[in-house]
XYZ file of C-alpha atoms in Angstrom:
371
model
C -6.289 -264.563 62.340
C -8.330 -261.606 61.494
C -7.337 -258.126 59.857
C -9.820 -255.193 58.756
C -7.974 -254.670 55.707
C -8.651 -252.679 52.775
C -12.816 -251.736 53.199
C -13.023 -255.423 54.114
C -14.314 -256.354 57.056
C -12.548 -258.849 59.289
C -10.763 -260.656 56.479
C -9.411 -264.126 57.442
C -5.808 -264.046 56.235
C -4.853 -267.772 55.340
C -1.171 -268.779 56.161
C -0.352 -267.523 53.036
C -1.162 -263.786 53.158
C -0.329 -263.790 56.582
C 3.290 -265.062 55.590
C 3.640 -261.833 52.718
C 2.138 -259.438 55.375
C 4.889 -260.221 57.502
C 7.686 -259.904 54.874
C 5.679 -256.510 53.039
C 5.929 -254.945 56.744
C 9.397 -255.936 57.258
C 11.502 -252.780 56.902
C 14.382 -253.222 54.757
C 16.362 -250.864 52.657
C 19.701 -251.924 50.775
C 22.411 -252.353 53.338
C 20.312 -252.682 56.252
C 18.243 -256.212 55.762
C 18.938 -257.658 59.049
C 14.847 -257.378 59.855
C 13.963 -258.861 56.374
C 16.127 -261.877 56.502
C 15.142 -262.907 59.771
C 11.487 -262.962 59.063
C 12.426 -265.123 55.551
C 14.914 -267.032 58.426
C 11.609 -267.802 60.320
C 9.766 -269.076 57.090
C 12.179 -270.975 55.567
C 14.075 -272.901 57.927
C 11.685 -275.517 58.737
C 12.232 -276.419 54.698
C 16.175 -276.469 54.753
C 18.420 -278.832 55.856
C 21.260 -275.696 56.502
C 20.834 -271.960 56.533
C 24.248 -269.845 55.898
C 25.084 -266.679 55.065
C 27.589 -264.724 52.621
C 29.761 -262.148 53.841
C 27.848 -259.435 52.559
C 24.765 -260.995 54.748
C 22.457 -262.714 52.326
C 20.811 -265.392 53.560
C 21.306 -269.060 51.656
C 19.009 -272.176 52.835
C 20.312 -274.921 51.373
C 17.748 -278.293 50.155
C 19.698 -281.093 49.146
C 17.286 -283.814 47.232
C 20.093 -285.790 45.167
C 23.438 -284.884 46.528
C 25.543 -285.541 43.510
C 22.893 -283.492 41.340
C 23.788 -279.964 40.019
C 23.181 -276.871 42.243
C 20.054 -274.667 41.294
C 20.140 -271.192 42.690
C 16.762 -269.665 42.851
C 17.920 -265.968 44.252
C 15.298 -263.394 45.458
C 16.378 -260.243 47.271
C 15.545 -259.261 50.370
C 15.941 -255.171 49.901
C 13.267 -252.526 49.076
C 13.958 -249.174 47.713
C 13.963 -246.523 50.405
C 15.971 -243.442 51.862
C 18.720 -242.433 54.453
C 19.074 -239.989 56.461
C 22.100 -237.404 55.378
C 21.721 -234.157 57.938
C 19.428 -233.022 60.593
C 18.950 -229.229 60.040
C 18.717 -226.745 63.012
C 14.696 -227.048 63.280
C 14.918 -230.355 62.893
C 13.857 -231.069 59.414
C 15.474 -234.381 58.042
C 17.479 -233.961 55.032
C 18.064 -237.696 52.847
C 19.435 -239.620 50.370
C 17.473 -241.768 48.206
C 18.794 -245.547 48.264
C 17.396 -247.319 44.783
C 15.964 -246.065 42.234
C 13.096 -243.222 42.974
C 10.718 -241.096 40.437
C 10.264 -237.946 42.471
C 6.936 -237.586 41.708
C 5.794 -240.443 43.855
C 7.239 -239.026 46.872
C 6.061 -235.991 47.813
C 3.766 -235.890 51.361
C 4.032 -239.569 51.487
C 4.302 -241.271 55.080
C 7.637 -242.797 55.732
C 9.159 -244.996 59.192
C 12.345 -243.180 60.028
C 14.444 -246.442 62.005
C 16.113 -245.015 64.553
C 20.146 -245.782 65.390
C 18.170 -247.509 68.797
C 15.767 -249.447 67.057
C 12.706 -247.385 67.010
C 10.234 -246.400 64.898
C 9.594 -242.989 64.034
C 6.984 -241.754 61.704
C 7.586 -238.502 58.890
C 6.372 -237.000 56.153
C 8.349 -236.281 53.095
C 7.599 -232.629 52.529
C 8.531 -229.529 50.117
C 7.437 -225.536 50.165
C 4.032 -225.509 48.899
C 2.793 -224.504 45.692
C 0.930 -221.743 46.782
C 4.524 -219.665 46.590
C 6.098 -221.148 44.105
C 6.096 -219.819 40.587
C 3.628 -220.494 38.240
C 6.671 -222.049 35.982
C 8.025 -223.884 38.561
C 4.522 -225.319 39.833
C 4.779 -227.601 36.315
C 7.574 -229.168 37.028
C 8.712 -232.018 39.051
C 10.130 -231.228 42.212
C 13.386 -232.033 42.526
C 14.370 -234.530 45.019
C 17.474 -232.673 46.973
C 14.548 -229.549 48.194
C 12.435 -232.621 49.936
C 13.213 -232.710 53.546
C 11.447 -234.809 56.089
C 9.004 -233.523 58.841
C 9.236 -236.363 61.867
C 7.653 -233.682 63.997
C 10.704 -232.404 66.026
C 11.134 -228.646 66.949
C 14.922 -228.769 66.729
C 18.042 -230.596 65.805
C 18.481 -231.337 69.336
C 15.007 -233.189 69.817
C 15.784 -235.147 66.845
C 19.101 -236.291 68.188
C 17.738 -236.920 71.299
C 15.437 -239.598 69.862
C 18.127 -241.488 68.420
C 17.961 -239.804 64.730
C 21.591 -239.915 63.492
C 23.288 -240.025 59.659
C 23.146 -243.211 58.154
C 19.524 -244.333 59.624
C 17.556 -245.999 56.852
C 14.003 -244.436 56.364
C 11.267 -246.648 54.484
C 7.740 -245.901 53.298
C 5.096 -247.005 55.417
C 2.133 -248.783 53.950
C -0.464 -250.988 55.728
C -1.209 -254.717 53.585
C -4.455 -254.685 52.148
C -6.386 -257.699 50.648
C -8.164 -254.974 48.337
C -12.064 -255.981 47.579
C -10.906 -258.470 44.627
C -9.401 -260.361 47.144
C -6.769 -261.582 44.463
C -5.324 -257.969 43.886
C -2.904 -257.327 46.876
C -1.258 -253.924 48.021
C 1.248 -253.464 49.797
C 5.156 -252.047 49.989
C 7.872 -253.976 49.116
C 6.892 -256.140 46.534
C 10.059 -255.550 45.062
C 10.982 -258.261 45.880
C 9.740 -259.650 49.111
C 6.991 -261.574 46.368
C 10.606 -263.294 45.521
C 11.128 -264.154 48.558
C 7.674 -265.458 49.358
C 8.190 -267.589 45.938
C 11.432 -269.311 47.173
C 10.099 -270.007 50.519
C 7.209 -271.761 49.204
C 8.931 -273.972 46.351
C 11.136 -275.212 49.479
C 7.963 -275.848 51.288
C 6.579 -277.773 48.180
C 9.763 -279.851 48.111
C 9.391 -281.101 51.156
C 6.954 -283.390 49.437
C 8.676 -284.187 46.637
C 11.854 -285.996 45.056
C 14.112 -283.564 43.564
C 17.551 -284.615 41.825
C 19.470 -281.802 42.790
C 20.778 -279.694 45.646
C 18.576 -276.236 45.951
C 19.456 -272.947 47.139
C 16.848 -270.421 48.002
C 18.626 -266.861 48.442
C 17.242 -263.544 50.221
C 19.796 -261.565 48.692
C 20.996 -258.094 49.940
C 21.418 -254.844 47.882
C 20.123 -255.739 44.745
C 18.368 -252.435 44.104
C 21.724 -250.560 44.274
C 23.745 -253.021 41.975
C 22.825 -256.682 42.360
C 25.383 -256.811 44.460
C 24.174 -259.699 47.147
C 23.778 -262.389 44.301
C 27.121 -261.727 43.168
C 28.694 -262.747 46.187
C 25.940 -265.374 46.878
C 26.461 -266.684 43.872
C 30.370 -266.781 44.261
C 30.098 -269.119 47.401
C 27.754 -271.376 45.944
C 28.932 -271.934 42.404
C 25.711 -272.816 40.595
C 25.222 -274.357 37.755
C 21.409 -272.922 37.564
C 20.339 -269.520 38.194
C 17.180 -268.226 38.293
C 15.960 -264.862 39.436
C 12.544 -264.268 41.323
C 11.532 -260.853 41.049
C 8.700 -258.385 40.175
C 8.193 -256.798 36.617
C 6.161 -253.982 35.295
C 2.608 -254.580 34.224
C 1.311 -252.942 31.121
C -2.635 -252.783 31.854
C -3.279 -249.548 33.073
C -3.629 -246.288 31.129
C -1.424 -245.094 29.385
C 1.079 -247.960 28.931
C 1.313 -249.032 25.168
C 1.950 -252.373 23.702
C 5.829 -251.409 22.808
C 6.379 -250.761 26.580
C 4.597 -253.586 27.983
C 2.550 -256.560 27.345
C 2.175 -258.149 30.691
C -1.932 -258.054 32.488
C -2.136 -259.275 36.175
C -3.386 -262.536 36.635
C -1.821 -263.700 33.224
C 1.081 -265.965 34.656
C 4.446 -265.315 35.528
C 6.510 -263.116 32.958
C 9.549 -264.986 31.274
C 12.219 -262.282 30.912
C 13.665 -262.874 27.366
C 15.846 -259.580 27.546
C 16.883 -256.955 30.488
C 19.578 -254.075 30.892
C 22.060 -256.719 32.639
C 21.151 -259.990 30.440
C 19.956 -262.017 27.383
C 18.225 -264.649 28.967
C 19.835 -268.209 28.090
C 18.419 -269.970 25.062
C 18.779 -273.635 26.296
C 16.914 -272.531 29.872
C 14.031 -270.147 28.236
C 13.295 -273.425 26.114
C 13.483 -275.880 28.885
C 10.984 -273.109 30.845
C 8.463 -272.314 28.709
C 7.799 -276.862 27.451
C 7.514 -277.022 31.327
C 4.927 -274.695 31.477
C 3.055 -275.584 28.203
C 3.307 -279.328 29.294
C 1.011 -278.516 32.673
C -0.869 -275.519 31.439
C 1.028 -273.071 33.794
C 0.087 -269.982 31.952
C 3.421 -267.511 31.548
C 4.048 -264.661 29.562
C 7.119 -263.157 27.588
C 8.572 -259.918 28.360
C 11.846 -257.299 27.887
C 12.813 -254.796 30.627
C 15.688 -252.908 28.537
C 15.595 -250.205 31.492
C 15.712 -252.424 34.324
C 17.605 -255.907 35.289
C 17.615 -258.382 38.225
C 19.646 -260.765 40.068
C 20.397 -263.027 37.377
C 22.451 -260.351 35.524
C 25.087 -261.141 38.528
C 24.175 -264.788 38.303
C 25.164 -265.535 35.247
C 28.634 -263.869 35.201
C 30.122 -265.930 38.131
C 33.419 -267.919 37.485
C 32.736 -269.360 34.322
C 29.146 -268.883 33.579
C 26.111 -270.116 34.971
C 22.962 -270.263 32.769
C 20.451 -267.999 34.349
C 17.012 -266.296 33.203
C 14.448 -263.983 35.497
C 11.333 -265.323 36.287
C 9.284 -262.294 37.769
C 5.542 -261.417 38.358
C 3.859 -258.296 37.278
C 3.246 -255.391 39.390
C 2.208 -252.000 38.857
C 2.889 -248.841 40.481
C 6.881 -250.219 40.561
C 9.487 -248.292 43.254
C 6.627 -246.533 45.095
C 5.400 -246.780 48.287
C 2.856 -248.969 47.198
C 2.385 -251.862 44.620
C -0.812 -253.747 43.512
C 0.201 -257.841 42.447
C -2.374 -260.796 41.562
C -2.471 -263.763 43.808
C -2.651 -265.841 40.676
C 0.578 -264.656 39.603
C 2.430 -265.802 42.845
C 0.777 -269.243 42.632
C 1.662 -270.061 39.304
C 4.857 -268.717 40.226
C 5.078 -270.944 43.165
C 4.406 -273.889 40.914
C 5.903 -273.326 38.057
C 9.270 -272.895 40.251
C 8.471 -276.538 41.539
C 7.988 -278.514 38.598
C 11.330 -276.817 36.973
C 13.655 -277.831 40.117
C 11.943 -281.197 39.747
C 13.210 -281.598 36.356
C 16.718 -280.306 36.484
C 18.879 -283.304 36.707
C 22.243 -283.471 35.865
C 21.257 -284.796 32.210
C 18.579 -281.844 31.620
C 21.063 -279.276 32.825
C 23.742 -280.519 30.546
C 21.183 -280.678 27.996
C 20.494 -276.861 29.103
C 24.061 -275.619 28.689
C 24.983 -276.589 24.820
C 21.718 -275.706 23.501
């Protein structure tokens, strides 16, 4: 299939990108994943021998290699930071609430999909009184999310309405996938985390191939950006003895980011969480990790988030404790309406994931706990 994307002409998307346009366009905002987990649904199913689902509605595909083997969990989550809509003023300006966490100066006349309570798409524009009447004093500062109102191009409350606009209808930003003209740097929305996803979809495809003496779970979680909350109950129902957490981290390589905030370069390997806001990363598992990876030359590298955390923060603290690390890629331009990964990053990823369920048998995981 062909795509003019990013300055590109008619790039051939491989199965691949074609597979992480389709989950980057998916429209998903905590609470309302139903159009996210059915295109992971489509992806993984032909790689698990049962798909299920928690209450809360994450989806769990279930690959059972040796039956009697201990459970690995590898959890992404299916959610993407976005808005909702609160109020629909009397010209028909949308008023909102942002869902995840947001740095107001990202959103200001950025192009957003408002999702109508009948299923349709409509498109806005986050907008603000301009700075040609403001203050000078108040021109240098941020603008405060709660004056932001979006503009979906309707003349009065009653228009709106009439379209199907309503409290409660989840708004996302709208970005187009682009294959950028180093054709390993990819843009798009959503990273965070449909890359997760992507990874545990493909390490059940790999499996299909392989001998694994376990039982695997790959998990689209829901709501993770407002609380982790999906893996929690995810977790819960499956009782694993392994956790791991596919996600995105920051990257440190553009201006202005020192050393003491980040270390990570795209297209160095996948980043091995040591420390986050929600949890110290398990000795025995960070160990078993990282000989994988030096014994097949996966490169990886180390990093901290102590202002953010991932899944495995719920992971971990289920029943009575489930060794659990995050595993994450790097991404800049994090919670935005657009984010630039490496392509090497995801494939190492992909295979790093791979060789570690193909290891974890019930001897190594023992091994893992009472180190």
């Amino acid at each position: 299939m062909f795509f003019n994307l990013g300055g590109i002409d008619l790039i051939k998307l491989d199965e691949t990108l074609l597979m992480l346009k389709e989950l980057t366009d998916a429209k998903g905002i905590p609470g309302n994943e139903r159009e996210v987990r059915e295109v992971m649904k489509k992806y993984i199913s032909p790689f698990a021998d049962e798909i299920t689902y928690d209450g809360l509605g994450s989806l769990i595909a279930k690959k059972v290699g040796e039956g009697t083997g201990p459970k690995i969990m590898l959890s992404s989550h299916l959610d993407e930071v976005g808005f909702m809509v609160t109020n629909i003023d009397d010209k028909g300006f949308i008023r909102f609430q942002t869902v995840g966490g947001w740095w107001s100066q990202v959103m200001l006349a950025q192009r957003v999909t408002v999702v109508t309570s009948k299923g349709e798409s409509i498109t806005g524009v986050i907008g603000s009184k301009p700075p040609h009447i403001l203050p000078l004093e108040v021109r240098k500062k941020p603008f405060d999310v709660k004056d932001m109102f979006i503009d979906i191009g309707a003349t009065s409350k009653e228009e709106a309405t009439s379209w199907g606009v309503r409290p409660g209808d989840m708004i996302v930003p709208y970005f187009e996938f682009t294959v950028m003209k180093n054709e390993k740097f990819l843009l798009a929305k959503a990273w965070d985390n449909r890359i997760g996803c992507a990874v545990v979809i493909d390490v059940l495809k790999n499996l299909q191939k392989e001998k694994h003496p376990n039982i695997v779970y790959g998990v689209g979680a829901v709501q993770e950006e407002v609380g982790r909350r999906g893996a929690k109950t995810a977790a819960y129902q499956i009782e694993p003895d392994i956790g791991f957490a596919l996600d995105v981290g920051t990257a440190g390589d553009t201006p202005g980011i020192t050393e003491k905030e980040s270390l990570s370069k795209l297209g160095d390997g996948p980043q091995i969480i040591i420390y986050d806001a929600t949890l110290v990363s398990h000795k025995g598992l960070r160990e078993f990790v990282t000989s994988v990876a030096d014994e097949l030359n996966i490169p990886y590298q180390f990093e901290s988030i102590p202002g953010g955390g991932t899944d495995a923060g719920s992971i971990h603290l289920i029943k009575s404790g489930v060794p659990s690390m995050a595993i994450t890629i790097s991404t800049r331009y994090l919670h935005s309406n657009a984010s630039i990964i490496h392509r090497d990053d995801y494939e190492n990823t992909v295979k790093l994931l791979t060789e570690l369920v193909k290891r974890l048998d019930r001897k190594t995981v023992n091994k893992i706990k009472f180190e």
